[in-house]
Short mmCIF file of C-alpha atoms in Angstrom, two decimals:
data_model
loop_
_atom_site.label_atom_id
_atom_site.label_comp_id
_atom_site.label_asym_id
_atom_site.label_seq_id
_atom_site.Cartn_x
_atom_site.Cartn_y
_atom_site.Cartn_z
CA MET W 1 65.57 36.49 59.45
CA ALA W 2 68.03 33.83 60.58
CA ALA W 3 67.36 31.42 63.47
CA ASN W 4 70.10 32.94 65.52
CA ASP W 5 68.20 36.25 65.24
CA ARG W 6 65.47 35.04 67.69
CA PRO W 7 66.36 37.59 70.34
CA ALA W 8 65.99 40.38 67.81
CA ARG W 9 62.64 39.02 66.63
CA LEU W 10 61.35 38.88 70.19
CA ALA W 11 62.44 42.44 70.77
CA LEU W 12 60.66 43.59 67.59
CA ALA W 13 57.44 41.78 68.61
CA ALA W 14 57.56 43.35 72.03
CA ALA W 15 57.96 46.81 70.44
CA VAL W 16 54.94 46.25 68.16
CA VAL W 17 52.77 45.08 71.08
CA ALA W 18 53.81 48.08 73.10
CA LEU W 19 52.99 50.37 70.19
CA LEU W 20 49.54 48.78 69.74
CA LEU W 21 48.77 48.99 73.41
CA GLY W 22 49.81 52.60 73.42
CA ALA W 23 47.61 53.42 70.46
CA THR W 24 44.69 51.63 72.06
CA GLY W 25 45.21 53.61 75.20
CA VAL W 26 45.06 56.85 73.21
CA LEU W 27 41.85 55.78 71.50
CA VAL W 28 40.27 54.78 74.78
CA ARG W 29 41.25 58.10 76.34
CA HIS W 30 39.76 59.97 73.42
CA GLN W 31 36.58 57.95 73.76
CA VAL W 32 36.31 58.80 77.45
CA LEU W 33 36.79 62.51 76.73
CA ALA W 34 34.15 62.44 74.04
CA THR W 35 31.72 60.70 76.37
CA THR W 36 32.36 63.32 79.08
CA THR W 37 31.66 66.20 76.65
CA ALA W 38 28.47 64.59 75.42
CA ALA W 39 27.19 64.18 78.98
CA ALA W 40 27.94 67.81 79.74
CA THR W 41 26.04 69.07 76.72
CA ALA W 42 23.00 66.78 76.77
CA VAL W 43 19.80 68.32 75.45
CA ALA W 44 17.83 69.84 78.33
CA ALA W 45 14.06 69.55 78.71
CA GLU W 46 12.10 72.77 78.24
CA PRO W 47 12.26 75.21 81.20
CA GLY W 48 9.38 75.33 83.65
CA VAL W 49 8.69 78.98 82.78
CA VAL W 50 10.05 81.66 80.47
CA PRO W 51 11.10 84.95 82.13
CA PRO W 52 9.03 88.07 81.43
CA MET W 53 9.73 89.91 78.16
CA THR W 54 11.62 86.83 76.91
CA ARG W 55 10.90 84.11 74.39
CA ARG W 56 12.62 80.83 73.62
CA PHE W 57 15.11 80.71 70.76
CA GLY W 58 17.14 77.69 69.65
CA GLY W 59 18.11 74.63 71.66
CA GLY W 60 19.02 73.83 75.23
CA VAL W 61 21.85 72.03 77.02
CA LEU W 62 22.34 70.37 80.40
CA LEU W 63 25.65 71.09 82.16
CA ASP W 64 26.95 69.17 85.16
CA GLY W 65 30.27 70.83 85.74
CA PRO W 66 31.72 74.04 87.16
CA SER W 67 31.83 77.49 85.57
CA ARG W 68 32.43 77.33 81.82
CA PRO W 69 31.29 78.81 78.51
CA VAL W 70 28.10 77.33 77.10
CA ARG W 71 27.24 77.20 73.42
CA ILE W 72 23.63 76.73 72.29
CA PRO W 73 22.71 76.18 68.63
CA VAL W 74 20.13 78.60 67.19
CA PRO W 75 18.44 78.85 63.78
CA GLY W 76 20.08 82.17 62.89
CA ALA W 77 20.89 85.69 64.03
CA PRO W 78 18.52 87.30 66.57
CA PRO W 79 15.94 89.55 64.87
CA ALA W 80 16.16 93.32 65.23
CA GLY W 81 14.93 94.63 68.55
CA PHE W 82 15.85 91.49 70.47
CA ALA W 83 18.99 90.73 72.50
CA PRO W 84 20.43 87.19 72.71
CA VAL W 85 20.26 85.69 76.20
CA VAL W 86 20.55 82.30 77.87
CA ILE W 87 17.63 81.22 80.05
CA ALA W 88 18.81 79.63 83.31
CA ALA W 89 17.57 78.45 86.72
CA ASN W 90 14.61 76.57 85.19
CA GLY W 91 13.42 79.74 83.48
CA THR W 92 13.67 82.17 86.38
CA ARG W 93 16.86 84.01 85.43
CA LEU W 94 18.72 85.22 82.36
CA VAL W 95 22.43 85.20 81.46
CA PRO W 96 23.79 87.72 78.91
CA ALA W 97 24.90 86.04 75.68
CA ALA W 98 26.51 86.81 72.34
CA TYR W 99 25.62 85.48 68.92
CA ASP W 100 28.40 83.63 67.05
CA GLY W 101 27.58 83.83 63.35
CA ALA W 102 30.29 81.33 62.35
CA THR W 103 28.69 78.51 64.34
CA ARG W 104 25.11 79.90 64.48
CA SER W 105 25.04 79.62 68.23
CA LEU W 106 24.61 81.68 71.40
CA VAL W 107 27.65 81.81 73.66
CA ALA W 108 27.52 82.68 77.35
CA GLN W 109 29.63 82.19 80.47
CA VAL W 110 27.71 80.29 83.16
CA ALA W 111 28.78 79.87 86.77
CA TYR W 112 26.73 76.87 87.90
CA PRO W 113 25.45 73.53 86.56
CA GLY W 114 21.92 72.93 85.33
CA GLY W 115 19.78 73.43 82.25
CA PHE W 116 20.38 76.37 79.90
CA TRP W 117 18.28 77.40 76.93
CA GLY W 118 18.58 79.92 74.12
CA GLY W 119 16.37 82.98 74.39
CA LEU W 120 15.56 86.44 73.07
CA LEU W 121 14.94 89.47 75.27
CA ASP W 122 12.39 91.95 73.88
CA LEU W 123 14.19 95.30 74.19
CA ALA W 124 11.09 97.37 73.42
CA ALA W 125 9.23 95.68 76.28
CA LEU W 126 12.07 96.58 78.66
CA GLY W 127 11.40 100.29 78.23
CA ARG W 128 7.64 100.16 77.77
CA GLU W 129 5.68 101.63 80.67
CA GLY W 130 1.90 101.55 80.82
CA GLY W 131 -0.07 102.63 77.77
CA PRO W 132 -2.98 104.76 76.64
CA ALA W 133 -5.74 105.03 79.21
CA PRO W 134 -9.14 103.50 78.39
CA ARG W 135 -11.89 105.97 77.64
CA PRO W 136 -13.53 107.06 80.92
CA ASP W 137 -17.29 106.71 81.11
CA CYS W 138 -17.57 110.46 81.72
CA ALA W 139 -15.73 111.49 78.53
CA GLY W 140 -17.95 113.44 76.15
CA ARG W 141 -20.66 114.23 78.68
CA ALA W 142 -21.73 117.75 79.47
CA ALA W 143 -22.42 118.87 83.05
CA SER W 144 -24.97 121.34 84.40
CA ALA W 145 -25.31 123.30 87.63
CA ASP W 146 -26.85 126.62 88.64
CA GLY W 147 -28.42 127.02 85.21
CA VAL W 148 -25.09 126.66 83.33
CA THR W 149 -24.11 123.73 81.10
CA VAL W 150 -20.39 123.08 80.55
CA ASP W 151 -19.28 120.94 77.62
CA ALA W 152 -15.87 119.87 76.27
CA GLY W 153 -17.27 118.28 73.10
CA GLU W 154 -17.26 114.75 71.73
CA PRO W 155 -13.89 113.06 72.42
CA ASP W 156 -11.58 112.06 69.59
CA PRO W 157 -10.11 108.57 70.30
CA ARG W 158 -6.89 109.68 68.56
CA ALA W 159 -6.45 112.71 70.84
CA PRO W 160 -3.70 112.47 73.49
CA VAL W 161 -6.12 113.27 76.36
CA TRP W 162 -9.61 112.35 77.51
CA VAL W 163 -11.70 115.18 79.00
CA CYS W 164 -14.36 114.85 81.71
CA VAL W 165 -16.46 117.70 83.09
CA THR W 166 -18.49 118.03 86.30
CA ALA W 167 -20.15 121.16 87.68
CA GLY W 168 -21.38 122.51 91.00
CA ASN W 169 -21.25 125.53 93.32
CA GLY W 170 -20.58 127.93 90.48
CA HIS W 171 -17.49 126.03 89.27
CA ALA W 172 -16.60 123.50 86.59
CA ASN W 173 -14.18 120.65 87.34
CA ILE W 174 -12.30 119.83 84.14
CA THR W 175 -10.23 116.64 84.29
CA LEU W 176 -7.68 115.68 81.63
CA THR W 177 -6.55 112.03 81.57
CA SER W 178 -3.57 111.04 79.43
CA ASN W 179 -4.26 108.91 76.37
CA SER W 180 -0.64 109.07 75.19
CA ALA W 181 2.63 107.15 75.60
CA VAL W 182 4.59 110.36 76.28
CA PRO W 183 4.15 113.21 78.78
CA TYR W 184 2.36 116.40 77.75
CA ARG W 185 2.94 119.90 79.05
CA ILE W 186 -0.52 121.39 79.64
CA VAL W 187 -1.09 125.09 78.89
CA PRO W 188 -4.33 126.26 80.58
CA PRO W 189 -5.75 129.75 79.97
CA PRO W 190 -3.68 132.41 81.79
CA ALA W 191 -6.45 133.40 84.23
CA TRP W 192 -7.14 129.84 85.40
CA PRO W 193 -6.01 128.75 88.87
CA GLY W 194 -3.41 126.00 89.16
CA PRO W 195 -4.42 122.33 89.17
CA ALA W 196 -6.70 121.35 92.03
CA THR W 197 -5.61 117.70 92.01
CA ARG W 198 -3.22 115.39 90.22
CA THR W 199 -3.45 111.63 89.96
CA ALA W 200 -1.07 109.00 88.65
CA ALA W 201 -1.51 105.39 87.63
CA ALA W 202 0.38 103.12 90.03
CA SER W 203 2.44 101.59 87.20
CA THR W 204 3.86 104.84 85.88
CA SER W 205 6.89 106.96 86.70
CA ALA W 206 4.53 109.84 87.43
CA VAL W 207 3.92 108.41 90.92
CA GLN W 208 7.47 109.29 91.92
CA LEU W 209 7.79 112.46 89.87
CA LEU W 210 4.65 114.42 90.79
CA GLY W 211 6.56 116.38 93.41
CA ARG W 212 9.63 117.13 91.30
CA PRO W 213 9.74 120.83 90.34
CA ARG W 214 10.83 120.19 86.74
CA GLN W 215 8.33 117.38 86.12
CA ARG W 216 5.21 118.17 88.14
CA ASP W 217 3.66 120.31 85.39
CA LEU W 218 3.66 117.37 82.99
CA LEU W 219 0.69 115.11 82.34
CA TRP W 220 2.37 111.69 82.38
CA PRO W 221 0.99 108.58 80.66
CA GLY W 222 -1.81 107.14 82.76
CA ALA W 223 -2.02 110.27 84.91
CA GLY W 224 -4.72 112.89 85.30
CA VAL W 225 -5.02 116.55 86.25
CA THR W 226 -8.12 118.48 87.35
CA TYR W 227 -8.73 122.23 87.11
CA THR W 228 -11.52 123.78 89.19
CA VAL W 229 -12.61 126.89 87.29
CA PRO W 230 -15.32 129.48 88.11
CA PHE W 231 -18.05 129.69 85.49
CA GLY W 232 -16.98 133.32 84.93
CA LEU W 233 -13.66 132.13 83.39
CA LEU W 234 -15.45 130.06 80.76
CA PRO W 235 -15.61 129.49 77.82
CA ALA W 236 -11.91 128.85 77.27
CA ARG W 237 -9.41 126.65 75.42
CA ILE W 238 -6.89 124.21 76.94
CA ARG W 239 -3.75 123.47 74.95
CA GLY W 240 -1.06 120.84 75.28
CA GLN W 241 2.33 120.11 73.75
CA ALA W 242 4.20 116.77 73.84
CA ASP W 243 7.43 116.70 75.90
CA PRO W 244 9.01 113.26 75.30
CA GLY W 245 12.41 114.09 76.86
CA PRO W 246 11.60 113.17 80.49
CA ALA W 247 9.87 109.96 79.38
CA LEU W 248 12.94 109.06 77.34
CA GLY W 249 15.06 109.23 80.48
CA THR W 250 12.62 107.32 82.68
CA ALA W 251 12.11 104.63 80.00
CA LEU W 252 15.86 103.99 79.96
CA ALA W 253 16.11 103.92 83.76
CA THR W 254 13.13 101.55 83.93
CA ALA W 255 14.62 99.30 81.22
CA ALA W 256 17.91 99.13 83.13
CA HIS W 257 16.13 98.11 86.33
CA ARG W 258 14.08 95.43 84.59
CA ALA W 259 17.11 93.98 82.81
CA ALA W 260 19.10 93.99 86.06
CA GLY W 261 16.26 92.11 87.76
CA LEU W 262 16.16 89.48 85.01
CA PHE W 263 19.94 89.00 85.29
CA GLY W 264 19.73 88.75 89.09
CA LEU W 265 21.57 92.04 89.62
CA ALA W 266 18.79 94.09 91.27
CA GLY W 267 15.51 93.71 93.15
CA GLY W 268 12.48 95.80 93.97
CA SER W 269 9.48 96.86 91.94
CA GLY W 270 11.17 99.76 90.14
CA PRO W 271 14.10 102.15 90.04
CA ALA W 272 14.76 104.30 93.08
CA ALA W 273 13.00 107.68 93.11
CA GLY W 274 16.32 109.50 92.87
CA VAL W 275 17.33 107.49 89.81
CA LEU W 276 14.02 108.22 88.04
CA ALA W 277 14.16 111.93 88.83
CA CYS W 278 17.77 112.18 87.64
CA ALA W 279 16.89 110.27 84.46
CA ALA W 280 13.85 112.47 83.74
CA ASP W 281 15.97 115.61 84.15
CA ALA W 282 18.68 114.19 81.88
CA GLY W 283 16.11 113.35 79.19
CA ALA W 284 14.51 116.79 79.43
CA ALA W 285 17.88 118.52 79.12
CA ARG W 286 19.00 116.61 76.03
CA TYR W 287 15.86 116.04 74.02
CA THR W 288 15.43 118.12 70.87
CA PRO W 289 12.79 117.32 68.23
CA ASP W 290 15.06 118.20 65.29
CA ARG W 291 17.45 115.24 65.75
CA PRO W 292 16.93 111.54 64.96
CA PHE W 293 15.27 109.95 67.96
CA ALA W 294 17.77 107.08 68.23
CA ASP W 295 20.67 109.57 68.37
CA VAL W 296 18.97 111.53 71.14
CA ALA W 297 18.27 108.30 73.02
CA ALA W 298 21.93 107.30 72.81
CA ASP W 299 22.98 110.70 74.20
CA VAL W 300 20.48 110.43 77.04
CA TRP W 301 21.64 106.90 77.89
CA ALA W 302 25.25 108.08 78.05
CA ALA W 303 24.17 110.99 80.26
CA LEU W 304 22.45 108.63 82.70
CA GLU W 305 25.70 107.25 84.11
CA PRO W 306 25.77 109.80 87.00
CA CYS W 307 22.20 108.74 87.83
CA HIS W 308 23.50 105.23 88.63
CA PRO W 309 20.91 103.11 86.82
CA ASP W 310 20.71 99.48 87.93
CA GLY W 311 22.72 96.66 86.40
CA GLY W 312 26.22 98.09 86.05
CA VAL W 313 28.39 97.33 83.03
CA VAL W 314 26.36 94.28 81.97
CA VAL W 315 23.14 96.26 81.52
CA ARG W 316 24.89 99.33 80.11
CA ARG W 317 26.26 97.23 77.26
CA LEU W 318 22.92 95.53 76.66
CA VAL W 319 20.97 98.80 76.38
CA ALA W 320 23.65 100.62 74.40
CA ALA W 321 23.64 97.87 71.76
CA ASP W 322 20.12 98.86 70.61
CA VAL W 323 18.98 101.91 72.55
CA GLY W 324 16.54 102.80 69.78
CA ALA W 325 14.57 99.59 70.37
CA VAL W 326 14.54 100.13 74.14
CA THR W 327 13.02 103.60 73.73
CA SER W 328 10.70 102.81 70.80
CA GLY W 329 7.66 103.11 73.07
CA VAL W 330 8.17 106.88 73.43
CA ALA W 331 9.18 107.50 69.81
CA GLY W 332 6.82 108.57 67.05
CA ALA W 333 4.54 111.49 66.36
CA SER W 334 2.90 113.20 69.35
CA PRO W 335 0.63 115.97 68.06
CA ALA W 336 -0.27 119.08 69.99
CA PHE W 337 -3.90 119.44 71.03
CA GLU W 338 -6.44 122.17 71.73
CA ILE W 339 -9.71 121.55 73.56
CA PRO W 340 -12.53 124.11 73.60
CA VAL W 341 -14.60 124.22 76.79
CA THR W 342 -17.96 125.87 76.08
CA THR W 343 -20.83 127.02 78.27
CA SER W 344 -24.52 127.65 77.72
CA ARG W 345 -27.44 128.60 79.89
CA ALA W 346 -29.33 125.51 80.92
CA GLN W 347 -33.08 125.44 81.26
CA ARG W 348 -34.38 126.03 84.77
CA PHE W 349 -37.21 123.51 84.77
CA THR W 350 -37.85 119.95 83.62
CA GLN W 351 -40.35 119.43 80.82
CA VAL W 352 -42.86 116.80 81.88
CA LEU W 353 -44.51 115.36 78.77
CA GLN W 354 -47.29 112.85 78.33
CA TYR W 355 -46.16 110.37 75.73
CA ARG W 356 -48.39 110.36 72.68
CA PRO W 357 -48.27 107.36 70.33
CA ARG W 358 -46.86 108.38 66.99
CA ALA W 359 -46.09 106.78 63.65
CA ALA W 360 -43.56 103.98 64.08
CA ALA W 361 -40.88 102.95 61.62
CA VAL W 362 -40.78 99.33 62.88
CA ARG W 363 -43.75 96.96 62.82
CA ALA W 364 -44.05 93.63 64.60
CA SER W 365 -46.61 91.02 65.63
CA GLY W 366 -46.88 90.22 69.31
CA THR W 367 -48.99 89.79 72.40
CA CYS W 368 -49.89 91.90 75.43
CA ALA W 369 -50.45 89.63 78.42
CA ALA W 370 -50.26 92.08 81.34
CA VAL W 371 -50.60 95.69 82.33
CA SER W 372 -47.40 97.72 82.50
CA ALA W 373 -45.06 97.11 85.43
CA VAL W 374 -43.40 100.54 85.11
CA SER W 375 -46.25 102.92 84.26
CA GLY W 376 -49.56 103.40 86.02
CA ARG W 377 -51.31 104.91 82.98
CA HIS W 378 -54.67 103.28 82.21
CA ASP W 379 -53.55 102.64 78.59
CA ALA W 380 -50.10 101.13 79.42
CA TYR W 381 -49.39 97.42 78.88
CA ARG W 382 -46.51 94.95 78.97
CA CYS W 383 -46.13 93.32 75.56
CA SER W 384 -43.71 91.06 73.73
CA ALA W 385 -42.73 90.40 70.13
CA GLY W 386 -40.03 88.23 68.66
CA GLY W 387 -38.52 87.42 72.04
CA THR W 388 -38.29 91.08 73.08
CA THR W 389 -40.35 92.51 75.93
CA TYR W 390 -41.63 96.08 75.63
CA ASP W 391 -42.84 97.91 78.72
CA PRO W 392 -44.68 100.20 78.52
CA CYS W 393 -46.72 99.91 75.35
CA PHE W 394 -49.66 102.29 74.86
CA ALA W 395 -52.97 101.33 73.32
CA GLY W 396 -54.95 103.84 71.31
CA PRO W 397 -58.75 104.21 71.47
CA GLY W 398 -61.24 101.96 69.71
CA PRO W 399 -62.19 98.27 69.65
CA ARG W 400 -59.03 97.35 67.72
CA PRO W 401 -56.53 99.79 69.18
CA ARG W 402 -53.16 100.58 67.70
CA ILE W 403 -50.45 99.54 70.20
CA THR W 404 -47.30 101.63 70.20
CA CYS W 405 -44.19 100.59 72.16
CA PRO W 406 -41.67 103.44 72.55
CA THR W 407 -37.98 102.46 72.38
CA SER W 408 -36.68 106.02 72.83
CA ALA W 409 -38.01 109.57 72.93
CA THR W 410 -38.33 109.57 69.12
CA ARG W 411 -38.61 105.90 68.08
CA ALA W 412 -41.24 103.23 68.62
CA VAL W 413 -42.43 99.78 67.51
CA LEU W 414 -46.01 99.47 66.17
CA LEU W 415 -47.39 96.18 67.48
CA THR W 416 -50.05 94.18 65.68
CA TYR W 417 -52.20 92.32 68.24
CA SER W 418 -55.78 91.23 67.70
CA GLY W 419 -56.44 89.63 71.08
CA ALA W 420 -58.15 91.11 74.10
CA LEU W 421 -56.11 93.46 76.23
CA PRO W 422 -55.78 92.89 79.98
CA THR W 423 -57.99 94.92 82.30
CA PRO W 424 -56.33 98.34 82.53
CA PRO W 425 -55.64 100.21 85.77
CA GLN W 426 -58.30 102.58 86.99
CA PRO W 427 -58.23 106.05 85.39
CA GLY W 428 -56.28 108.49 87.50
CA GLY W 429 -53.67 105.92 88.55
CA THR W 430 -50.03 106.94 89.02
CA ALA W 431 -48.18 107.88 85.88
CA ASP W 432 -44.54 107.81 86.99
CA PRO W 433 -42.02 108.83 84.32
CA PHE W 434 -41.05 105.83 82.24
CA LEU W 435 -38.40 107.67 80.18
CA LEU W 436 -35.96 110.37 81.30
CA VAL W 437 -33.77 112.54 79.09
CA LEU W 438 -30.72 113.78 81.04
CA ALA W 439 -28.77 116.98 80.48
CA ASP W 440 -25.86 115.07 78.94
CA GLY W 441 -28.16 113.48 76.34
CA LEU W 442 -28.53 110.06 77.93
CA GLN W 443 -32.00 108.53 77.74
CA CYS W 444 -32.91 106.29 80.66
CA ALA W 445 -35.91 103.95 80.48
CA ALA W 446 -37.74 102.55 83.51
CA VAL W 447 -37.22 98.81 84.08
CA ALA W 448 -38.97 96.26 86.26
CA ALA W 449 -35.83 94.89 87.94
CA PRO W 450 -34.77 94.52 91.58
CA GLU W 451 -32.83 97.51 92.91
CA VAL W 452 -32.66 99.14 89.44
CA ARG W 453 -35.11 101.91 88.52
CA TYR W 454 -33.78 103.07 85.13
CA ALA W 455 -31.37 101.64 82.53
CA CYS W 456 -29.72 104.15 80.20
CA SER W 457 -29.01 104.20 76.49
CA ASP W 458 -25.20 103.94 76.79
CA GLY W 459 -25.57 100.34 77.94
CA ARG W 460 -23.55 100.99 81.12
CA THR W 461 -25.38 103.50 83.31
CA VAL W 462 -28.11 102.34 85.66
CA LEU W 463 -30.01 104.50 88.14
CA HIS W 464 -31.29 103.08 91.40
CA GLU W 465 -33.26 106.01 92.86
CA GLU W 466 -36.52 107.76 92.03
CA PRO W 467 -36.37 111.21 90.41
CA ASP W 468 -36.20 114.13 92.83
CA THR W 469 -39.19 116.25 91.80
CA SER W 470 -39.10 118.64 94.74
CA GLY W 471 -38.00 121.59 92.56
CA PRO W 472 -38.83 122.83 89.07
CA LEU W 473 -35.61 121.31 87.70
CA TRP W 474 -35.77 117.59 88.46
CA THR W 475 -32.66 115.54 89.23
CA ILE W 476 -31.82 111.90 89.74
CA GLU W 477 -28.64 110.80 91.50
CA ALA W 478 -27.12 114.29 91.03
CA ARG W 479 -27.97 114.30 87.27
CA THR W 480 -30.21 116.95 85.75
CA ILE W 481 -33.38 115.76 84.01
CA THR W 482 -34.36 117.95 81.06
CA LYS W 483 -37.40 115.92 79.94
CA ALA W 484 -39.55 113.32 81.64
CA TYR W 485 -42.05 111.23 79.68
CA ALA W 486 -44.98 109.86 81.66
#
């Protein structure tokens, strides 16, 4: 370029500088934007808690700005039976989310700054309510009164009900307690009076539905029903048939309330009574056993809209996406049952037997350091062998007596002991019963313990009182004694 072109060269240089400065400005602006995005999506520390029925899934981000979509990376699609959610408010609240397969992330709209974490909501847990009742101590025991023994047989742990029987004043009280996840419609014998009492576990829908005309005849999970029946109407058979429809409705209403609470859309400990009753009626009206359960559940969920379940559109979409998982707790086989209640004439007196040492199947070496603490018989001692104390043990006649230690009415330990026996009580001393056989089959052995008189063979029952021997048929704490060994 010629010398006289200096003005043009200066103009060109100025244009290049301006272009470079402009480009630098663009790069700097891009760098500032990138820094702002990184700060808004910093990895968040783990939440203080995880909401109920929820587990962590994927990463977490920390947002410092206003309402915006949040995207959280996750290892893959949520497994079946779980709904994608975002855990917010340090683990005390959930935000509905969607899974984006293209980016393998959870996407949710959040309305406030803070930490947010990926999560999975267990849909089956949303609709699960209670569970099978534990076996009552009274199940499988017969009951006697007025010379009559009433028995409902040995319980089957797979049966949908537990049965307990008591007796008195010419009547039997027969209590059925649910051992099922679905309600049962009980069919008592036609001549029986209606239920005397009904009970419901505090965690079940039955609490709010006992008074509803369409639902009060059901035995709900965790609930019980008692029939008081004159002896003259026994023996008899009680039948029951599963009726899952009402439970299907209440499971959906309960799931909606729980989800609404987790999303911050509802409060309280459970759905309103009117919502539960409406849902139970809707489930009863639409349930048929000949259709796929998930299809029936979807129909019932659609029919619940007039019942106004909690949570609105947000929860309706969540439940509808996998209604089969939400109601899985009430799905499955629910067999019918039939329970025979039998009677027999009980004996009218207690057999009082003097225990006679007999051949023993178990032999042991031990010592006898004291007279018996539970029996006043002149041949009764307190012995020990292998770290086990036996009281009473009975010594036979002779200089080297055979020592027999009863462990039940039919079993004993034969003790080998060559030492001298303690001085026995005087002949004619008290011979209180050391072993009782009760009408329900329990055997209760006397023990030398404070405030406990007898310990029974089931490992749970203890008796604190002395036997009532005022009549021919002895009793102890309202239990009939059929045999007493002294």
